[in-house]
């Protein structure tokens, strides 16, 4: 059993004990007055010892009901001890016509509720032993019921006292289960409320997840659009004549930009059905081996699409690099400027 379960069970037992003691404190006064008067009418002065025992038991009930600092174990054990004494005494004095058996049943139920199954079984065995011993004493004639007590059990006081005793016995027998059902109903309501709250949270989480997924999709689309825009800005193309486009290159050309350049020019040439692509390299900051090879690969790829390529604004350093590398410029038109190419078209 977990610690949380143990705590809940202990709190339930404490509340049960308090409720039973308060009910006995209220009903016990009526039972003491009514039952005491009934016993006095039937037994006279012989009833005084019993009245003293009943009075002491009632005072102990009051003490246990209102003095909580003694602790649960002491209060619960005290209640069971009082119930055992009262059950045995009533069974001994009234026999089968009294409520001793009902009190014993209530005592066993309270032992189960307050201390668990083992204590309930022990109390059941004690009750059976008590009933057996007292029954034997009655059968043998050692214990007996006074004839005048039997004859006088028909007054208003007798009925009131019997009703109060019955109320106390029924309370002892049913209070644990009534409180348990109430507690279960409370827990069920709380569980239902928590389940509804959890369901609502799950729904909100699903909506939030869907919203985040939509935002992620939008971000991905925006990111792709930005990438396309960057690629466009890095390699702009301008149609300067029907079927002729100019692609001025500016800045540093690295591996990533070379790949973007190839994709961009191939897409433009295919979409616009260009017959000539003029690549102007006047704005290229540095012209090395990788840049030269990238330009040649782009030119060859464009030629495969049926688009002629012209490279303009090659500087002396660039020309020296191409020559040193031994790169073949076959099929590629070279001119000083885009205007020179347009004049030849």
mmCIF file of C-alpha atoms in Angstrom:
data_model
loop_
_atom_site.group_PDB
_atom_site.id
_atom_site.type_symbol
_atom_site.label_atom_id
_atom_site.label_comp_id
_atom_site.label_asym_id
_atom_site.label_seq_id
_atom_site.Cartn_x
_atom_site.Cartn_y
_atom_site.Cartn_z
ATOM 1 C CA UNK A 1 0.000 0.000 0.000
ATOM 2 C CA UNK A 2 1.407 3.364 -1.033
ATOM 3 C CA UNK A 3 1.965 6.219 1.394
ATOM 4 C CA UNK A 4 -0.810 8.278 -0.211
ATOM 5 C CA UNK A 5 -3.288 5.403 0.192
ATOM 6 C CA UNK A 6 -2.260 4.908 3.814
ATOM 7 C CA UNK A 7 -2.745 8.601 4.562
ATOM 8 C CA UNK A 8 -6.183 8.665 2.911
ATOM 9 C CA UNK A 9 -7.254 5.516 4.788
ATOM 10 C CA UNK A 10 -6.070 6.924 8.121
ATOM 11 C CA UNK A 11 -7.946 10.183 7.543
ATOM 12 C CA UNK A 12 -11.069 8.225 6.688
ATOM 13 C CA UNK A 13 -10.786 6.227 9.916
ATOM 14 C CA UNK A 14 -10.256 9.375 11.981
ATOM 15 C CA UNK A 15 -13.346 11.007 10.472
ATOM 16 C CA UNK A 16 -15.329 7.809 11.014
ATOM 17 C CA UNK A 17 -14.260 7.583 14.660
ATOM 18 C CA UNK A 18 -15.187 11.215 15.311
ATOM 19 C CA UNK A 19 -18.593 10.810 13.661
ATOM 20 C CA UNK A 20 -19.446 7.642 15.573
ATOM 21 C CA UNK A 21 -18.372 9.153 18.916
ATOM 22 C CA UNK A 22 -20.441 12.300 18.347
ATOM 23 C CA UNK A 23 -23.525 10.251 17.465
ATOM 24 C CA UNK A 24 -23.028 8.030 20.514
ATOM 25 C CA UNK A 25 -22.579 11.105 22.679
ATOM 26 C CA UNK A 26 -25.991 12.391 21.529
ATOM 27 C CA UNK A 27 -27.885 9.093 21.414
ATOM 28 C CA UNK A 28 -26.160 7.738 24.512
ATOM 29 C CA UNK A 29 -27.729 10.401 26.728
ATOM 30 C CA UNK A 30 -31.201 9.383 25.598
ATOM 31 C CA UNK A 31 -30.335 5.697 26.030
ATOM 32 C CA UNK A 32 -28.879 6.333 29.492
ATOM 33 C CA UNK A 33 -31.954 8.181 30.710
ATOM 34 C CA UNK A 34 -34.533 5.913 29.076
ATOM 35 C CA UNK A 35 -32.734 2.656 29.701
ATOM 36 C CA UNK A 36 -31.757 3.630 33.207
ATOM 37 C CA UNK A 37 -35.315 4.510 34.090
ATOM 38 C CA UNK A 38 -36.553 1.252 32.560
ATOM 39 C CA UNK A 39 -34.029 -0.805 34.529
ATOM 40 C CA UNK A 40 -34.860 1.042 37.730
ATOM 41 C CA UNK A 41 -38.566 0.405 37.249
ATOM 42 C CA UNK A 42 -37.920 -3.280 36.643
ATOM 43 C CA UNK A 43 -35.145 -3.978 39.147
ATOM 44 C CA UNK A 44 -35.371 -1.230 41.724
ATOM 45 C CA UNK A 45 -32.197 -0.652 43.683
ATOM 46 C CA UNK A 46 -30.640 -3.698 42.053
ATOM 47 C CA UNK A 47 -30.330 -1.632 38.895
ATOM 48 C CA UNK A 48 -27.998 0.910 40.537
ATOM 49 C CA UNK A 49 -24.756 -0.980 39.744
ATOM 50 C CA UNK A 50 -25.790 -1.265 36.110
ATOM 51 C CA UNK A 51 -26.685 2.426 35.999
ATOM 52 C CA UNK A 52 -23.270 3.279 37.402
ATOM 53 C CA UNK A 53 -21.594 1.189 34.696
ATOM 54 C CA UNK A 54 -23.732 2.811 32.008
ATOM 55 C CA UNK A 55 -22.932 6.260 33.370
ATOM 56 C CA UNK A 56 -19.198 5.606 33.433
ATOM 57 C CA UNK A 57 -19.355 4.252 29.869
ATOM 58 C CA UNK A 58 -21.197 7.377 28.729
ATOM 59 C CA UNK A 59 -18.660 9.674 30.388
ATOM 60 C CA UNK A 60 -15.860 7.778 28.684
ATOM 61 C CA UNK A 61 -17.670 8.219 25.356
ATOM 62 C CA UNK A 62 -17.836 11.967 25.979
ATOM 63 C CA UNK A 63 -14.142 12.048 26.863
ATOM 64 C CA UNK A 64 -13.161 10.187 23.698
ATOM 65 C CA UNK A 65 -15.474 12.360 21.562
ATOM 66 C CA UNK A 66 -14.098 15.718 22.684
ATOM 67 C CA UNK A 67 -10.497 15.029 23.765
ATOM 68 C CA UNK A 68 -8.519 14.372 20.574
ATOM 69 C CA UNK A 69 -5.005 14.771 21.886
ATOM 70 C CA UNK A 70 -4.988 11.179 23.173
ATOM 71 C CA UNK A 71 -4.481 10.004 19.589
ATOM 72 C CA UNK A 72 -6.367 7.769 17.213
ATOM 73 C CA UNK A 73 -5.123 4.426 18.568
ATOM 74 C CA UNK A 74 -6.080 5.240 22.150
ATOM 75 C CA UNK A 75 -9.486 6.664 21.225
ATOM 76 C CA UNK A 76 -10.378 3.808 18.864
ATOM 77 C CA UNK A 77 -9.190 1.146 21.311
ATOM 78 C CA UNK A 78 -11.130 2.871 24.103
ATOM 79 C CA UNK A 79 -14.317 2.880 22.001
ATOM 80 C CA UNK A 80 -13.965 -0.827 21.206
ATOM 81 C CA UNK A 81 -13.277 -1.634 24.877
ATOM 82 C CA UNK A 82 -16.432 0.212 25.943
ATOM 83 C CA UNK A 83 -18.451 -1.580 23.265
ATOM 84 C CA UNK A 84 -17.101 -4.981 24.354
ATOM 85 C CA UNK A 85 -18.000 -4.310 28.012
ATOM 86 C CA UNK A 86 -21.459 -2.982 27.123
ATOM 87 C CA UNK A 87 -22.176 -5.830 24.711
ATOM 88 C CA UNK A 88 -21.123 -8.439 27.277
ATOM 89 C CA UNK A 89 -23.047 -6.761 30.097
ATOM 90 C CA UNK A 90 -26.267 -6.386 28.104
ATOM 91 C CA UNK A 91 -26.033 -9.954 26.877
ATOM 92 C CA UNK A 92 -25.474 -11.186 30.433
ATOM 93 C CA UNK A 93 -28.327 -9.202 32.004
ATOM 94 C CA UNK A 94 -30.931 -9.331 29.223
ATOM 95 C CA UNK A 95 -30.074 -12.579 27.479
ATOM 96 C CA UNK A 96 -31.724 -13.173 24.148
ATOM 97 C CA UNK A 97 -34.442 -10.583 24.781
ATOM 98 C CA UNK A 98 -31.914 -7.755 24.937
ATOM 99 C CA UNK A 99 -29.777 -6.012 22.346
ATOM 100 C CA UNK A 100 -26.479 -7.607 23.363
ATOM 101 C CA UNK A 101 -26.136 -9.481 20.081
ATOM 102 C CA UNK A 102 -26.786 -6.301 18.079
ATOM 103 C CA UNK A 103 -24.108 -4.499 20.098
ATOM 104 C CA UNK A 104 -21.669 -7.334 19.474
ATOM 105 C CA UNK A 105 -22.363 -7.138 15.746
ATOM 106 C CA UNK A 106 -21.740 -3.388 15.813
ATOM 107 C CA UNK A 107 -18.520 -3.924 17.771
ATOM 108 C CA UNK A 108 -17.207 -6.391 15.190
ATOM 109 C CA UNK A 109 -18.067 -3.990 12.336
ATOM 110 C CA UNK A 110 -16.279 -1.111 14.081
ATOM 111 C CA UNK A 111 -13.187 -3.281 14.645
ATOM 112 C CA UNK A 112 -13.109 -4.069 10.928
ATOM 113 C CA UNK A 113 -13.521 -0.400 10.001
ATOM 114 C CA UNK A 114 -11.086 1.114 12.508
ATOM 115 C CA UNK A 115 -8.240 -1.416 12.536
ATOM 116 C CA UNK A 116 -8.639 -3.639 9.499
ATOM 117 C CA UNK A 117 -9.459 -7.229 8.678
ATOM 118 C CA UNK A 118 -7.272 -8.931 11.289
ATOM 119 C CA UNK A 119 -8.713 -6.893 14.147
ATOM 120 C CA UNK A 120 -12.219 -7.580 12.871
ATOM 121 C CA UNK A 121 -11.589 -11.324 12.812
ATOM 122 C CA UNK A 122 -10.146 -11.226 16.332
ATOM 123 C CA UNK A 123 -13.172 -9.272 17.567
ATOM 124 C CA UNK A 124 -15.496 -11.741 15.858
ATOM 125 C CA UNK A 125 -13.830 -14.630 17.681
ATOM 126 C CA UNK A 126 -14.075 -12.740 20.985
ATOM 127 C CA UNK A 127 -17.783 -12.094 20.400
ATOM 128 C CA UNK A 128 -18.445 -15.761 19.620
ATOM 129 C CA UNK A 129 -16.535 -16.779 22.731
ATOM 130 C CA UNK A 130 -18.492 -14.282 24.844
ATOM 131 C CA UNK A 131 -21.835 -15.417 23.436
ATOM 132 C CA UNK A 132 -20.882 -19.047 24.026
ATOM 133 C CA UNK A 133 -19.829 -18.488 27.634
ATOM 134 C CA UNK A 134 -22.787 -16.260 28.567
ATOM 135 C CA UNK A 135 -25.196 -18.559 26.733
ATOM 136 C CA UNK A 136 -23.851 -21.503 28.675
ATOM 137 C CA UNK A 137 -24.257 -19.648 31.965
ATOM 138 C CA UNK A 138 -27.867 -18.790 31.082
ATOM 139 C CA UNK A 139 -28.621 -22.382 30.058
ATOM 140 C CA UNK A 140 -27.147 -23.703 33.308
ATOM 141 C CA UNK A 141 -29.162 -21.192 35.330
ATOM 142 C CA UNK A 142 -26.161 -19.374 36.742
ATOM 143 C CA UNK A 143 -27.337 -16.231 34.960
ATOM 144 C CA UNK A 144 -31.014 -15.410 34.604
ATOM 145 C CA UNK A 145 -33.369 -12.608 33.664
ATOM 146 C CA UNK A 146 -35.524 -11.230 36.445
ATOM 147 C CA UNK A 147 -39.227 -11.957 35.912
ATOM 148 C CA UNK A 148 -40.177 -8.401 36.884
ATOM 149 C CA UNK A 149 -37.786 -7.083 34.225
ATOM 150 C CA UNK A 150 -39.564 -9.084 31.563
ATOM 151 C CA UNK A 151 -42.989 -8.089 32.866
ATOM 152 C CA UNK A 152 -42.308 -4.380 32.871
ATOM 153 C CA UNK A 153 -40.807 -4.034 29.388
ATOM 154 C CA UNK A 154 -43.855 -2.294 27.989
ATOM 155 C CA UNK A 155 -43.729 1.286 29.252
ATOM 156 C CA UNK A 156 -43.010 4.486 27.302
ATOM 157 C CA UNK A 157 -39.627 4.755 28.936
ATOM 158 C CA UNK A 158 -38.823 1.191 27.894
ATOM 159 C CA UNK A 159 -39.717 1.937 24.300
ATOM 160 C CA UNK A 160 -37.766 5.196 24.251
ATOM 161 C CA UNK A 161 -34.717 3.535 25.791
ATOM 162 C CA UNK A 162 -34.954 0.606 23.406
ATOM 163 C CA UNK A 163 -35.230 3.004 20.458
ATOM 164 C CA UNK A 164 -32.156 4.921 21.600
ATOM 165 C CA UNK A 165 -30.204 1.678 22.058
ATOM 166 C CA UNK A 166 -31.338 0.566 18.636
ATOM 167 C CA UNK A 167 -30.228 3.881 17.129
ATOM 168 C CA UNK A 168 -26.802 3.540 18.687
ATOM 169 C CA UNK A 169 -26.419 -0.050 17.506
ATOM 170 C CA UNK A 170 -27.543 0.775 13.973
ATOM 171 C CA UNK A 171 -25.176 3.747 13.914
ATOM 172 C CA UNK A 172 -22.253 1.556 14.907
ATOM 173 C CA UNK A 173 -23.153 -0.979 12.244
ATOM 174 C CA UNK A 174 -23.917 1.372 9.343
ATOM 175 C CA UNK A 175 -21.785 4.457 9.942
ATOM 176 C CA UNK A 176 -18.574 2.955 8.500
ATOM 177 C CA UNK A 177 -20.284 1.939 5.291
ATOM 178 C CA UNK A 178 -22.280 5.144 4.983
ATOM 179 C CA UNK A 179 -19.137 7.210 5.395
ATOM 180 C CA UNK A 180 -17.259 4.931 3.019
ATOM 181 C CA UNK A 181 -19.929 5.377 0.347
ATOM 182 C CA UNK A 182 -19.838 9.131 0.847
ATOM 183 C CA UNK A 183 -16.077 9.116 0.566
ATOM 184 C CA UNK A 184 -16.216 6.951 -2.566
ATOM 185 C CA UNK A 185 -18.768 9.324 -4.097
ATOM 186 C CA UNK A 186 -16.494 12.268 -3.321
ATOM 187 C CA UNK A 187 -13.496 10.477 -4.822
ATOM 188 C CA UNK A 188 -15.534 9.475 -7.871
ATOM 189 C CA UNK A 189 -16.654 13.076 -8.371
ATOM 190 C CA UNK A 190 -13.091 14.282 -7.982
ATOM 191 C CA UNK A 191 -11.825 11.607 -10.369
ATOM 192 C CA UNK A 192 -14.514 12.546 -12.898
ATOM 193 C CA UNK A 193 -13.593 16.214 -12.548
ATOM 194 C CA UNK A 194 -9.875 15.436 -12.902
ATOM 195 C CA UNK A 195 -10.599 13.241 -15.922
ATOM 196 C CA UNK A 196 -12.622 16.032 -17.545
ATOM 197 C CA UNK A 197 -9.827 18.485 -16.768
ATOM 198 C CA UNK A 198 -7.240 16.093 -18.180
ATOM 199 C CA UNK A 199 -9.377 15.608 -21.289
ATOM 200 C CA UNK A 200 -9.669 19.344 -21.715
ATOM 201 C CA UNK A 201 -5.923 19.740 -21.271
ATOM 202 C CA UNK A 202 -5.332 16.986 -23.814
ATOM 203 C CA UNK A 203 -7.663 18.729 -26.268
ATOM 204 C CA UNK A 204 -5.866 22.028 -25.738
ATOM 205 C CA UNK A 205 -2.531 20.268 -26.144
ATOM 206 C CA UNK A 206 -3.708 18.724 -29.410
ATOM 207 C CA UNK A 207 -4.914 22.099 -30.643
ATOM 208 C CA UNK A 208 -1.625 23.648 -29.585
ATOM 209 C CA UNK A 209 0.318 20.892 -31.328
ATOM 210 C CA UNK A 210 -1.739 21.374 -34.504
ATOM 211 C CA UNK A 211 -1.182 25.114 -34.294
ATOM 212 C CA UNK A 212 2.553 24.614 -33.801
ATOM 213 C CA UNK A 213 2.615 22.229 -36.741
ATOM 214 C CA UNK A 214 0.871 24.822 -38.905
ATOM 215 C CA UNK A 215 3.311 27.466 -37.716
ATOM 216 C CA UNK A 216 6.191 25.133 -38.508
ATOM 217 C CA UNK A 217 4.810 24.565 -42.005
ATOM 218 C CA UNK A 218 4.451 28.300 -42.495
ATOM 219 C CA UNK A 219 7.987 28.845 -41.223
ATOM 220 C CA UNK A 220 9.325 26.198 -43.573
ATOM 221 C CA UNK A 221 7.499 27.783 -46.483
ATOM 222 C CA UNK A 222 8.747 31.212 -45.454
ATOM 223 C CA UNK A 223 12.268 29.874 -45.081
ATOM 224 C CA UNK A 224 12.113 28.287 -48.515
ATOM 225 C CA UNK A 225 10.772 31.522 -49.978
ATOM 226 C CA UNK A 226 13.610 33.437 -48.329
ATOM 227 C CA UNK A 227 16.122 30.959 -49.689
ATOM 228 C CA UNK A 228 14.652 31.364 -53.156
ATOM 229 C CA UNK A 229 14.763 35.133 -52.725
ATOM 230 C CA UNK A 230 18.373 35.019 -51.577
ATOM 231 C CA UNK A 231 19.237 32.802 -54.500
ATOM 232 C CA UNK A 232 17.486 35.232 -56.834
ATOM 233 C CA UNK A 233 19.268 38.207 -55.340
ATOM 234 C CA UNK A 234 22.608 36.433 -55.433
ATOM 235 C CA UNK A 235 22.177 35.545 -59.106
ATOM 236 C CA UNK A 236 19.769 38.003 -60.720
ATOM 237 C CA UNK A 237 18.829 37.511 -64.348
ATOM 238 C CA UNK A 238 17.559 40.282 -66.602
ATOM 239 C CA UNK A 239 16.052 39.692 -70.017
ATOM 240 C CA UNK A 240 17.757 42.295 -72.226
ATOM 241 C CA UNK A 241 16.469 41.066 -75.580
ATOM 242 C CA UNK A 242 14.003 38.452 -76.825
ATOM 243 C CA UNK A 243 15.454 35.081 -75.805
ATOM 244 C CA UNK A 244 18.557 36.760 -74.323
ATOM 245 C CA UNK A 245 19.188 37.174 -70.583
ATOM 246 C CA UNK A 246 21.996 38.804 -68.626
ATOM 247 C CA UNK A 247 23.272 37.225 -65.363
ATOM 248 C CA UNK A 248 25.719 39.602 -63.625
ATOM 249 C CA UNK A 249 27.801 37.855 -60.944
ATOM 250 C CA UNK A 250 28.828 39.869 -57.900
ATOM 251 C CA UNK A 251 30.861 38.934 -54.846
ATOM 252 C CA UNK A 252 32.551 35.729 -53.729
ATOM 253 C CA UNK A 253 31.598 32.474 -55.434
ATOM 254 C CA UNK A 254 32.001 29.445 -53.153
ATOM 255 C CA UNK A 255 30.774 25.881 -53.516
ATOM 256 C CA UNK A 256 27.259 26.608 -52.167
ATOM 257 C CA UNK A 257 26.804 29.649 -54.360
ATOM 258 C CA UNK A 258 28.194 27.846 -57.401
ATOM 259 C CA UNK A 259 25.538 25.131 -56.989
ATOM 260 C CA UNK A 260 22.836 27.772 -56.512
ATOM 261 C CA UNK A 261 24.116 29.564 -59.617
ATOM 262 C CA UNK A 262 23.867 26.415 -61.701
ATOM 263 C CA UNK A 263 20.307 25.646 -60.502
ATOM 264 C CA UNK A 264 19.180 29.240 -60.943
ATOM 265 C CA UNK A 265 20.470 29.681 -64.498
ATOM 266 C CA UNK A 266 19.221 26.275 -65.626
ATOM 267 C CA UNK A 267 15.739 27.069 -64.252
ATOM 268 C CA UNK A 268 15.618 30.493 -65.914
ATOM 269 C CA UNK A 269 16.901 29.173 -69.244
ATOM 270 C CA UNK A 270 14.357 26.345 -69.256
ATOM 271 C CA UNK A 271 11.407 28.439 -68.073
ATOM 272 C CA UNK A 272 12.002 31.423 -70.381
ATOM 273 C CA UNK A 273 13.236 29.258 -73.272
ATOM 274 C CA UNK A 274 16.377 31.357 -73.672
ATOM 275 C CA UNK A 275 18.634 30.987 -76.649
ATOM 276 C CA UNK A 276 21.497 32.989 -75.131
ATOM 277 C CA UNK A 277 22.681 33.502 -71.549
ATOM 278 C CA UNK A 278 25.258 36.265 -70.982
ATOM 279 C CA UNK A 279 27.248 35.725 -67.757
ATOM 280 C CA UNK A 280 29.051 38.892 -66.740
ATOM 281 C CA UNK A 281 31.889 38.289 -64.247
ATOM 282 C CA UNK A 282 33.004 41.908 -63.759
ATOM 283 C CA UNK A 283 31.822 41.909 -60.139
ATOM 284 C CA UNK A 284 33.492 38.636 -59.058
ATOM 285 C CA UNK A 285 35.875 39.467 -56.235
ATOM 286 C CA UNK A 286 38.270 36.535 -56.683
ATOM 287 C CA UNK A 287 38.690 34.195 -59.614
ATOM 288 C CA UNK A 288 40.381 30.918 -58.725
ATOM 289 C CA UNK A 289 40.312 27.338 -59.904
ATOM 290 C CA UNK A 290 36.950 26.453 -58.294
ATOM 291 C CA UNK A 291 35.255 29.552 -59.724
ATOM 292 C CA UNK A 292 36.585 28.843 -63.223
ATOM 293 C CA UNK A 293 35.471 25.210 -63.109
ATOM 294 C CA UNK A 294 32.022 26.221 -61.822
ATOM 295 C CA UNK A 295 31.576 28.664 -64.699
ATOM 296 C CA UNK A 296 32.546 26.050 -67.261
ATOM 297 C CA UNK A 297 30.206 23.453 -65.729
ATOM 298 C CA UNK A 298 27.356 25.972 -65.778
ATOM 299 C CA UNK A 299 28.091 26.859 -69.402
ATOM 300 C CA UNK A 300 28.161 23.195 -70.437
ATOM 301 C CA UNK A 301 24.889 22.485 -68.616
ATOM 302 C CA UNK A 302 23.179 25.428 -70.328
ATOM 303 C CA UNK A 303 24.402 24.246 -73.719
ATOM 304 C CA UNK A 304 22.751 20.873 -73.060
ATOM 305 C CA UNK A 305 19.450 22.781 -72.803
ATOM 306 C CA UNK A 306 20.104 24.406 -76.191
ATOM 307 C CA UNK A 307 21.083 27.743 -74.706
ATOM 308 C CA UNK A 308 24.264 29.379 -75.914
ATOM 309 C CA UNK A 309 26.559 30.934 -73.294
ATOM 310 C CA UNK A 310 28.606 34.087 -73.450
ATOM 311 C CA UNK A 311 31.032 35.151 -70.704
ATOM 312 C CA UNK A 312 31.892 38.820 -70.542
ATOM 313 C CA UNK A 313 34.179 41.165 -68.600
ATOM 314 C CA UNK A 314 36.983 38.625 -68.056
ATOM 315 C CA UNK A 315 39.900 40.398 -66.408
ATOM 316 C CA UNK A 316 43.571 39.726 -67.181
ATOM 317 C CA UNK A 317 43.964 37.777 -63.943
ATOM 318 C CA UNK A 318 40.976 35.648 -64.842
ATOM 319 C CA UNK A 319 42.322 35.005 -68.328
ATOM 320 C CA UNK A 320 45.688 33.999 -66.840
ATOM 321 C CA UNK A 321 43.990 31.576 -64.437
ATOM 322 C CA UNK A 322 41.966 29.937 -67.241
ATOM 323 C CA UNK A 323 45.063 29.623 -69.398
ATOM 324 C CA UNK A 324 47.129 28.183 -66.554
ATOM 325 C CA UNK A 325 44.477 25.595 -65.855
ATOM 326 C CA UNK A 326 44.266 24.625 -69.508
ATOM 327 C CA UNK A 327 40.495 24.898 -69.502
ATOM 328 C CA UNK A 328 38.801 24.556 -72.891
ATOM 329 C CA UNK A 329 36.340 27.340 -73.754
ATOM 330 C CA UNK A 330 35.016 25.651 -76.906
ATOM 331 C CA UNK A 331 31.411 26.637 -77.640
ATOM 332 C CA UNK A 332 31.515 29.548 -75.210
ATOM 333 C CA UNK A 333 31.418 33.075 -76.563
ATOM 334 C CA UNK A 334 33.810 35.477 -74.833
ATOM 335 C CA UNK A 335 33.420 39.251 -75.114
ATOM 336 C CA UNK A 336 34.585 42.395 -73.379
ATOM 337 C CA UNK A 337 31.082 43.455 -72.328
ATOM 338 C CA UNK A 338 27.428 42.428 -72.711
ATOM 339 C CA UNK A 339 27.015 45.196 -75.274
ATOM 340 C CA UNK A 340 29.602 43.525 -77.515
ATOM 341 C CA UNK A 341 27.619 40.290 -77.386
ATOM 342 C CA UNK A 342 24.352 42.058 -78.210
ATOM 343 C CA UNK A 343 26.005 43.752 -81.180
ATOM 344 C CA UNK A 344 26.910 40.349 -82.594
ATOM 345 C CA UNK A 345 23.462 38.855 -82.116
#
